[in-house]
PDB file of C-alpha atoms in Angstrom:
ATOM      1  CA  UNK A  19       3.448 -25.103 -17.964  1.00 45.00           C
ATOM      2  CA  UNK A  20      -0.200 -23.225 -18.047  1.00 51.00           C
ATOM      3  CA  UNK A  21      -0.346 -19.873 -19.677  1.00 53.00           C
ATOM      4  CA  UNK A  22      -0.996 -17.213 -16.890  1.00 59.00           C
ATOM      5  CA  UNK A  23      -2.790 -14.339 -17.298  1.00 77.00           C
ATOM      6  CA  UNK A  24      -2.614 -10.876 -18.017  1.00 80.00           C
ATOM      7  CA  UNK A  25      -3.180 -10.187 -13.994  1.00 79.00           C
ATOM      8  CA  UNK A  26      -0.748 -12.668 -13.024  1.00 80.00           C
ATOM      9  CA  UNK A  27       2.267 -11.657 -15.248  1.00 83.00           C
ATOM     10  CA  UNK A  28       1.606  -8.099 -14.317  1.00 86.00           C
ATOM     11  CA  UNK A  29       2.106  -8.562 -10.006  1.00 86.00           C
ATOM     12  CA  UNK A  30       4.931 -10.621 -11.533  1.00 86.00           C
ATOM     13  CA  UNK A  31       6.522  -7.979 -13.392  1.00 88.00           C
ATOM     14  CA  UNK A  32       6.138  -5.446 -10.065  1.00 90.00           C
ATOM     15  CA  UNK A  33       6.910  -8.133  -7.575  1.00 91.00           C
ATOM     16  CA  UNK A  34       9.528 -10.434  -9.568  1.00 89.00           C
ATOM     17  CA  UNK A  35      10.254 -11.868  -5.991  1.00 88.00           C
ATOM     18  CA  UNK A  36       7.435 -13.197  -4.641  1.00 88.00           C
ATOM     19  CA  UNK A  37       8.316 -10.840  -1.416  1.00 91.00           C
ATOM     20  CA  UNK A  38       4.862  -8.346  -1.228  1.00 93.00           C
ATOM     21  CA  UNK A  39       1.205 -10.489  -0.139  1.00 93.00           C
ATOM     22  CA  UNK A  40      -0.111 -11.116  -3.411  1.00 89.00           C
ATOM     23  CA  UNK A  41       2.912 -14.219  -2.966  1.00 90.00           C
ATOM     24  CA  UNK A  42       1.878 -15.423   0.072  1.00 92.00           C
ATOM     25  CA  UNK A  43       0.586 -18.584   0.579  1.00 89.00           C
ATOM     26  CA  UNK A  44      -2.993 -17.153   1.856  1.00 91.00           C
ATOM     27  CA  UNK A  45      -6.021 -20.029   2.825  1.00 92.00           C
ATOM     28  CA  UNK A  46      -9.535 -18.455   2.834  1.00 93.00           C
ATOM     29  CA  UNK A  47      -9.635 -17.666   6.209  1.00 94.00           C
ATOM     30  CA  UNK A  48      -6.625 -15.340   6.630  1.00 93.00           C
ATOM     31  CA  UNK A  49      -7.838 -13.612   3.269  1.00 94.00           C
ATOM     32  CA  UNK A  50     -11.180 -13.053   5.446  1.00 95.00           C
ATOM     33  CA  UNK A  51      -9.478 -12.397   7.991  1.00 96.00           C
ATOM     34  CA  UNK A  52      -7.576  -9.450   6.794  1.00 96.00           C
ATOM     35  CA  UNK A  53     -10.404  -8.296   5.080  1.00 96.00           C
ATOM     36  CA  UNK A  54     -12.618  -8.588   8.226  1.00 97.00           C
ATOM     37  CA  UNK A  55     -10.195  -6.754  10.062  1.00 97.00           C
ATOM     38  CA  UNK A  56      -9.439  -3.892   7.422  1.00 97.00           C
ATOM     39  CA  UNK A  57     -13.373  -3.242   7.611  1.00 97.00           C
ATOM     40  CA  UNK A  58     -13.245  -3.179  11.447  1.00 97.00           C
ATOM     41  CA  UNK A  59     -10.348  -0.676  11.132  1.00 96.00           C
ATOM     42  CA  UNK A  60     -12.737   1.621   8.988  1.00 97.00           C
ATOM     43  CA  UNK A  61     -15.243   1.268  10.747  1.00 96.00           C
ATOM     44  CA  UNK A  62     -12.884   2.190  14.222  1.00 96.00           C
ATOM     45  CA  UNK A  63     -11.242   4.717  12.108  1.00 94.00           C
ATOM     46  CA  UNK A  64     -11.573   7.286  14.653  1.00 92.00           C
ATOM     47  CA  UNK A  65     -10.927   5.982  17.661  1.00 91.00           C
ATOM     48  CA  UNK A  66      -7.896   7.189  19.789  1.00 88.00           C
ATOM     49  CA  UNK A  67      -5.577   3.924  19.806  1.00 91.00           C
ATOM     50  CA  UNK A  68      -6.180   3.636  16.098  1.00 94.00           C
ATOM     51  CA  UNK A  69      -6.845   7.457  15.053  1.00 94.00           C
ATOM     52  CA  UNK A  70      -3.003   7.303  16.896  1.00 95.00           C
ATOM     53  CA  UNK A  71      -1.510   4.880  14.730  1.00 95.00           C
ATOM     54  CA  UNK A  72      -2.898   6.593  11.231  1.00 97.00           C
ATOM     55  CA  UNK A  73      -1.901  10.323  12.465  1.00 95.00           C
ATOM     56  CA  UNK A  74       1.013  11.261  14.459  1.00 95.00           C
ATOM     57  CA  UNK A  75       4.275  13.337  14.025  1.00 93.00           C
ATOM     58  CA  UNK A  76       6.118  10.444  12.639  1.00 95.00           C
ATOM     59  CA  UNK A  77       4.166  10.242   9.937  1.00 96.00           C
ATOM     60  CA  UNK A  78       2.971  13.734   9.315  1.00 94.00           C
ATOM     61  CA  UNK A  79       6.204  15.337   9.588  1.00 93.00           C
ATOM     62  CA  UNK A  80       7.302  13.171   5.990  1.00 95.00           C
ATOM     63  CA  UNK A  81       3.829  13.971   4.595  1.00 96.00           C
ATOM     64  CA  UNK A  82       3.608  16.916   4.856  1.00 94.00           C
ATOM     65  CA  UNK A  83       6.848  18.206   3.417  1.00 94.00           C
ATOM     66  CA  UNK A  84       6.149  14.949   0.477  1.00 95.00           C
ATOM     67  CA  UNK A  85       3.076  17.148  -0.572  1.00 95.00           C
ATOM     68  CA  UNK A  86       4.322  20.843   0.119  1.00 92.00           C
ATOM     69  CA  UNK A  87       7.503  20.014  -2.040  1.00 94.00           C
ATOM     70  CA  UNK A  88       5.488  18.703  -5.128  1.00 95.00           C
ATOM     71  CA  UNK A  89       3.557  21.684  -5.109  1.00 94.00           C
ATOM     72  CA  UNK A  90       6.444  23.668  -5.305  1.00 92.00           C
ATOM     73  CA  UNK A  91       8.681  21.123  -7.840  1.00 95.00           C
ATOM     74  CA  UNK A  92       5.526  21.247 -10.104  1.00 96.00           C
ATOM     75  CA  UNK A  93       5.137  24.698 -10.246  1.00 94.00           C
ATOM     76  CA  UNK A  94       8.795  25.372 -10.983  1.00 94.00           C
ATOM     77  CA  UNK A  95       8.981  22.715 -13.316  1.00 96.00           C
ATOM     78  CA  UNK A  96       5.903  23.456 -15.553  1.00 95.00           C
ATOM     79  CA  UNK A  97       4.329  26.393 -14.804  1.00 95.00           C
ATOM     80  CA  UNK A  98       0.510  24.694 -14.486  1.00 95.00           C
ATOM     81  CA  UNK A  99      -1.995  25.464 -11.644  1.00 94.00           C
ATOM     82  CA  UNK A 100      -3.464  22.164 -12.911  1.00 95.00           C
ATOM     83  CA  UNK A 101      -0.274  20.135 -12.554  1.00 96.00           C
ATOM     84  CA  UNK A 102       0.704  22.217  -9.433  1.00 95.00           C
ATOM     85  CA  UNK A 103      -2.549  21.186  -7.860  1.00 95.00           C
ATOM     86  CA  UNK A 104      -2.186  17.784  -8.362  1.00 97.00           C
ATOM     87  CA  UNK A 105       1.002  17.157  -7.952  1.00 96.00           C
ATOM     88  CA  UNK A 106       1.009  17.841  -3.987  1.00 95.00           C
ATOM     89  CA  UNK A 107      -2.207  14.572  -3.587  1.00 96.00           C
ATOM     90  CA  UNK A 108      -1.214  12.381  -5.655  1.00 97.00           C
ATOM     91  CA  UNK A 109       2.731  12.563  -5.139  1.00 97.00           C
ATOM     92  CA  UNK A 110       1.954  11.630  -1.329  1.00 96.00           C
ATOM     93  CA  UNK A 111       0.374   8.832  -2.302  1.00 96.00           C
ATOM     94  CA  UNK A 112       2.646   7.339  -5.061  1.00 96.00           C
ATOM     95  CA  UNK A 113       5.579   8.293  -3.590  1.00 96.00           C
ATOM     96  CA  UNK A 114       5.255   5.285  -0.984  1.00 97.00           C
ATOM     97  CA  UNK A 115       4.017   2.949  -3.819  1.00 97.00           C
ATOM     98  CA  UNK A 116       6.883   3.464  -5.589  1.00 96.00           C
ATOM     99  CA  UNK A 117       9.120   3.369  -2.009  1.00 96.00           C
ATOM    100  CA  UNK A 118       6.886  -0.011  -1.935  1.00 96.00           C
ATOM    101  CA  UNK A 119       7.824  -1.304  -5.495  1.00 95.00           C
ATOM    102  CA  UNK A 120      11.591  -0.533  -5.143  1.00 95.00           C
ATOM    103  CA  UNK A 121      11.676  -2.653  -1.714  1.00 95.00           C
ATOM    104  CA  UNK A 122      10.092  -5.870  -3.487  1.00 94.00           C
ATOM    105  CA  UNK A 123      12.750  -5.878  -5.997  1.00 91.00           C
ATOM    106  CA  UNK A 124      15.717  -6.370  -3.351  1.00 89.00           C
ATOM    107  CA  UNK A 125      17.163  -9.086  -2.330  1.00 84.00           C
ATOM    108  CA  UNK A 126      15.485  -9.180   1.453  1.00 85.00           C
ATOM    109  CA  UNK A 127      13.703  -5.277   0.834  1.00 91.00           C
ATOM    110  CA  UNK A 128      10.335  -7.752   2.351  1.00 91.00           C
ATOM    111  CA  UNK A 129      11.111  -6.426   6.291  1.00 90.00           C
ATOM    112  CA  UNK A 130      11.522  -2.752   4.925  1.00 95.00           C
ATOM    113  CA  UNK A 131       8.352  -2.973   2.726  1.00 96.00           C
ATOM    114  CA  UNK A 132       5.875  -3.663   5.693  1.00 96.00           C
ATOM    115  CA  UNK A 133       7.385  -0.639   7.336  1.00 97.00           C
ATOM    116  CA  UNK A 134       6.700   1.802   4.158  1.00 97.00           C
ATOM    117  CA  UNK A 135       2.843  -0.266   3.805  1.00 97.00           C
ATOM    118  CA  UNK A 136       2.436   0.946   7.557  1.00 98.00           C
ATOM    119  CA  UNK A 137       3.419   4.507   5.727  1.00 98.00           C
ATOM    120  CA  UNK A 138       0.792   4.443   2.719  1.00 98.00           C
ATOM    121  CA  UNK A 139      -1.787   3.274   4.789  1.00 98.00           C
ATOM    122  CA  UNK A 140      -1.109   6.742   6.633  1.00 97.00           C
ATOM    123  CA  UNK A 141      -0.916   8.786   3.227  1.00 98.00           C
ATOM    124  CA  UNK A 142      -4.053   6.555   2.521  1.00 98.00           C
ATOM    125  CA  UNK A 143      -5.744   7.945   5.141  1.00 97.00           C
ATOM    126  CA  UNK A 144      -4.429  11.246   5.669  1.00 96.00           C
ATOM    127  CA  UNK A 145      -5.524  11.761   2.198  1.00 97.00           C
ATOM    128  CA  UNK A 146      -9.238  10.326   3.093  1.00 97.00           C
ATOM    129  CA  UNK A 147      -9.285  13.224   6.056  1.00 96.00           C
ATOM    130  CA  UNK A 148      -8.314  15.839   3.135  1.00 96.00           C
ATOM    131  CA  UNK A 149     -10.321  14.982   0.473  1.00 97.00           C
ATOM    132  CA  UNK A 150     -13.618  14.796   2.874  1.00 96.00           C
ATOM    133  CA  UNK A 151     -13.199  17.835   3.817  1.00 96.00           C
ATOM    134  CA  UNK A 152     -13.283  19.354  -0.075  1.00 96.00           C
ATOM    135  CA  UNK A 153     -17.052  21.247   0.594  1.00 96.00           C
ATOM    136  CA  UNK A 154     -17.033  21.488   4.361  1.00 95.00           C
ATOM    137  CA  UNK A 155     -13.989  23.207   4.570  1.00 95.00           C
ATOM    138  CA  UNK A 156     -13.355  22.695   8.790  1.00 94.00           C
ATOM    139  CA  UNK A 157      -9.298  22.090   8.398  1.00 91.00           C
ATOM    140  CA  UNK A 158      -6.900  24.742   8.670  1.00 87.00           C
ATOM    141  CA  UNK A 159      -4.352  24.313   5.494  1.00 88.00           C
ATOM    142  CA  UNK A 160      -0.135  25.417   5.651  1.00 82.00           C
ATOM    143  CA  UNK A 161       0.866  26.763   3.023  1.00 77.00           C
ATOM    144  CA  UNK A 162       3.888  25.746   0.387  1.00 71.00           C
ATOM    145  CA  UNK A 163       6.009  28.750   2.169  1.00 73.00           C
ATOM    146  CA  UNK A 164       5.688  26.117   5.249  1.00 69.00           C
ATOM    147  CA  UNK A 165       4.957  29.607   7.384  1.00 73.00           C
ATOM    148  CA  UNK A 166       1.230  30.351   6.325  1.00 79.00           C
ATOM    149  CA  UNK A 167      -1.659  28.882   7.762  1.00 81.00           C
ATOM    150  CA  UNK A 168      -5.118  29.394   6.297  1.00 87.00           C
ATOM    151  CA  UNK A 169      -8.238  28.853   8.455  1.00 87.00           C
ATOM    152  CA  UNK A 170     -11.137  26.942   8.063  1.00 89.00           C
ATOM    153  CA  UNK A 171     -13.013  28.081   5.317  1.00 90.00           C
ATOM    154  CA  UNK A 172     -10.192  28.077   3.193  1.00 91.00           C
ATOM    155  CA  UNK A 173     -11.008  26.050  -0.361  1.00 93.00           C
ATOM    156  CA  UNK A 174      -7.947  23.300  -0.200  1.00 93.00           C
ATOM    157  CA  UNK A 175      -6.444  20.796  -2.699  1.00 95.00           C
ATOM    158  CA  UNK A 176      -9.020  18.520  -2.965  1.00 97.00           C
ATOM    159  CA  UNK A 177     -12.473  21.316  -3.714  1.00 96.00           C
ATOM    160  CA  UNK A 178     -10.275  23.288  -6.466  1.00 96.00           C
ATOM    161  CA  UNK A 179      -9.428  19.422  -8.084  1.00 97.00           C
ATOM    162  CA  UNK A 180     -12.803  18.053  -7.588  1.00 97.00           C
ATOM    163  CA  UNK A 181     -14.168  21.228  -8.470  1.00 96.00           C
ATOM    164  CA  UNK A 182     -13.891  21.307 -12.419  1.00 95.00           C
ATOM    165  CA  UNK A 183     -14.389  18.035 -12.917  1.00 96.00           C
ATOM    166  CA  UNK A 184     -17.742  18.089 -11.409  1.00 96.00           C
ATOM    167  CA  UNK A 185     -17.647  15.626  -9.111  1.00 97.00           C
ATOM    168  CA  UNK A 186     -16.969  17.951  -5.680  1.00 96.00           C
ATOM    169  CA  UNK A 187     -20.248  16.145  -4.425  1.00 96.00           C
ATOM    170  CA  UNK A 188     -18.468  12.705  -4.869  1.00 97.00           C
ATOM    171  CA  UNK A 189     -15.928  13.973  -1.888  1.00 97.00           C
ATOM    172  CA  UNK A 190     -17.065  11.838   0.977  1.00 97.00           C
ATOM    173  CA  UNK A 191     -17.490   8.790  -0.947  1.00 97.00           C
ATOM    174  CA  UNK A 192     -13.568   9.232  -2.599  1.00 98.00           C
ATOM    175  CA  UNK A 193     -12.309   9.934   1.303  1.00 98.00           C
ATOM    176  CA  UNK A 194     -14.072   6.249   2.165  1.00 98.00           C
ATOM    177  CA  UNK A 195     -12.504   4.285  -0.632  1.00 98.00           C
ATOM    178  CA  UNK A 196      -9.076   6.158   0.539  1.00 98.00           C
ATOM    179  CA  UNK A 197     -10.219   6.136   4.053  1.00 98.00           C
ATOM    180  CA  UNK A 198     -10.702   1.971   3.540  1.00 98.00           C
ATOM    181  CA  UNK A 199      -7.510   1.503   1.290  1.00 97.00           C
ATOM    182  CA  UNK A 200      -5.618   2.902   4.385  1.00 97.00           C
ATOM    183  CA  UNK A 201      -7.254   0.298   6.738  1.00 98.00           C
ATOM    184  CA  UNK A 202      -6.385  -2.465   3.982  1.00 98.00           C
ATOM    185  CA  UNK A 203      -2.832  -1.759   4.109  1.00 98.00           C
ATOM    186  CA  UNK A 204      -2.521  -0.939   7.379  1.00 98.00           C
ATOM    187  CA  UNK A 205      -3.713  -4.533   8.414  1.00 98.00           C
ATOM    188  CA  UNK A 206      -1.335  -5.893   5.783  1.00 97.00           C
ATOM    189  CA  UNK A 207       1.372  -4.336   6.956  1.00 97.00           C
ATOM    190  CA  UNK A 208       0.987  -5.518  10.506  1.00 97.00           C
ATOM    191  CA  UNK A 209       0.274  -9.891   8.580  1.00 97.00           C
ATOM    192  CA  UNK A 210       3.301  -9.146   6.500  1.00 96.00           C
ATOM    193  CA  UNK A 211       5.878  -8.809   9.687  1.00 96.00           C
ATOM    194  CA  UNK A 212       3.895 -11.544  11.121  1.00 95.00           C
ATOM    195  CA  UNK A 213       4.521 -13.654   7.851  1.00 95.00           C
ATOM    196  CA  UNK A 214       7.890 -12.344   7.031  1.00 94.00           C
ATOM    197  CA  UNK A 215       8.429 -13.337  11.084  1.00 93.00           C
ATOM    198  CA  UNK A 216       6.960 -17.670  11.073  1.00 92.00           C
ATOM    199  CA  UNK A 217       8.483 -17.642   7.499  1.00 89.00           C
ATOM    200  CA  UNK A 218      11.608 -16.262   8.334  1.00 88.00           C
ATOM    201  CA  UNK A 219      13.504 -19.515   7.185  1.00 85.00           C
ATOM    202  CA  UNK A 220      11.572 -20.129   3.862  1.00 84.00           C
ATOM    203  CA  UNK A 221      12.916 -16.776   2.663  1.00 84.00           C
ATOM    204  CA  UNK A 222      16.466 -17.117   3.934  1.00 82.00           C
ATOM    205  CA  UNK A 223      16.546 -20.244   1.396  1.00 79.00           C
ATOM    206  CA  UNK A 224      15.298 -17.782  -1.699  1.00 75.00           C
ATOM    207  CA  UNK A 225      18.243 -15.003  -0.858  1.00 74.00           C
ATOM    208  CA  UNK A 226      20.805 -17.365  -0.438  1.00 75.00           C
ATOM    209  CA  UNK A 227      19.734 -18.796  -4.745  1.00 68.00           C
ATOM    210  CA  UNK A 228      20.830 -16.644  -7.463  1.00 48.00           C
ATOM    211  CA  UNK A 229      18.183 -14.554  -9.479  1.00 51.00           C
ATOM    212  CA  UNK A 230      18.274 -16.487 -12.334  1.00 44.00           C
ATOM    213  CA  UNK A 231      17.333 -19.452 -10.593  1.00 44.00           C
ATOM    214  CA  UNK A 232      14.185 -18.067  -8.809  1.00 45.00           C
ATOM    215  CA  UNK A 233      11.289 -18.943 -11.551  1.00 44.00           C
ATOM    216  CA  UNK A 234      12.457 -22.811 -11.631  1.00 44.00           C
ATOM    217  CA  UNK A 235      16.017 -25.081 -11.561  1.00 44.00           C
ATOM    218  CA  UNK A 236      17.420 -23.099 -14.867  1.00 45.00           C
ATOM    219  CA  UNK A 237      21.059 -24.120 -13.843  1.00 45.00           C
ATOM    220  CA  UNK A 238      20.106 -27.030 -12.354  1.00 43.00           C
ATOM    221  CA  UNK A 239      20.010 -25.675  -8.864  1.00 44.00           C
ATOM    222  CA  UNK A 240      16.373 -26.000  -7.436  1.00 44.00           C
ATOM    223  CA  UNK A 241      13.323 -23.936  -7.495  1.00 45.00           C
ATOM    224  CA  UNK A 242      13.530 -21.253  -3.988  1.00 49.00           C
ATOM    225  CA  UNK A 243      10.051 -22.135  -3.017  1.00 51.00           C
ATOM    226  CA  UNK A 244       9.129 -25.999  -4.194  1.00 54.00           C
ATOM    227  CA  UNK A 245       5.102 -26.298  -5.434  1.00 52.00           C
ATOM    228  CA  UNK A 246       4.743 -28.606  -1.951  1.00 57.00           C
ATOM    229  CA  UNK A 247       6.299 -25.168   0.458  1.00 56.00           C
ATOM    230  CA  UNK A 248       3.621 -23.126  -1.435  1.00 51.00           C
ATOM    231  CA  UNK A 249       0.715 -24.821  -0.883  1.00 55.00           C
ATOM    232  CA  UNK A 250       1.478 -25.186   2.593  1.00 58.00           C
ATOM    233  CA  UNK A 251      -0.963 -23.855   5.400  1.00 56.00           C
ATOM    234  CA  UNK A 252       1.089 -21.258   6.582  1.00 54.00           C
ATOM    235  CA  UNK A 253      -1.283 -21.965  10.144  1.00 54.00           C
ATOM    236  CA  UNK A 254      -1.184 -25.523   9.896  1.00 54.00           C
ATOM    237  CA  UNK A 255       1.309 -26.364   8.170  1.00 56.00           C
ATOM    238  CA  UNK A 256      -0.494 -28.488   5.870  1.00 59.00           C
ATOM    239  CA  UNK A 257      -1.377 -29.204   2.292  1.00 58.00           C
ATOM    240  CA  UNK A 258      -3.932 -27.028   0.759  1.00 58.00           C
ATOM    241  CA  UNK A 259      -5.153 -25.440  -2.360  1.00 62.00           C
ATOM    242  CA  UNK A 260      -4.396 -21.909  -2.462  1.00 64.00           C
ATOM    243  CA  UNK A 261      -7.977 -19.665  -3.328  1.00 64.00           C
ATOM    244  CA  UNK A 262      -5.685 -16.863  -4.984  1.00 63.00           C
ATOM    245  CA  UNK A 263      -4.187 -19.491  -7.609  1.00 64.00           C
ATOM    246  CA  UNK A 264      -7.896 -20.195  -8.029  1.00 63.00           C
ATOM    247  CA  UNK A 265      -8.867 -17.148  -8.577  1.00 62.00           C
ATOM    248  CA  UNK A 266      -6.077 -16.295 -10.864  1.00 60.00           C
ATOM    249  CA  UNK A 267      -5.885 -19.400 -12.842  1.00 60.00           C
ATOM    250  CA  UNK A 268      -2.254 -19.822 -11.789  1.00 54.00           C
TER     251      UNK A 268
END
């Protein structure tokens, strides 16, 4: 077996059951389709229907409490203004990322991962809105006491985070990156749900096997996904050379 590069090994550490999008049977058409759809979503993010996908009460409530409780917990543990300041936005982003990795390590967790990907997309979007407003300061801000509101003109977290680093003028650039990451995660959330549905039988065969048999027939049992299955185009059912394998030299 060819020695895999560092990136591929890291992907397998993060997703040992090969349930996430990194291990889908990608074609060049599907790769371009996903990123093309994400680009359109990024451009039209302010449209009413798309905006409601990213910003609604179902996602705002957990975002708000995660963000504000992270501020309070960080202050109670460290009494550091800097750590307290960064804890809110970073926890809001990394909490769903951790949930996503947990889903990928659970048998059958793939279905929940689609919902987590959707939630992660909204967190990226919300962070982009907050970060992009660092200099403009047009937003109404809620305090960590869950009661106090501050009107426009009040410096937010990202103003205080980017200012000392001399990066305040980059706020909209960072926001654009967050917006695009959110758009990619949103498309992957819907695409992964569709993909899991269309490969249900294959994943059920995987779940029926013991985890120790995943990487090959170590105890005389067949591998969960044969090479023939892995190289089959999910759209046409024909064999193809997976472009992701070419890029990662798998």
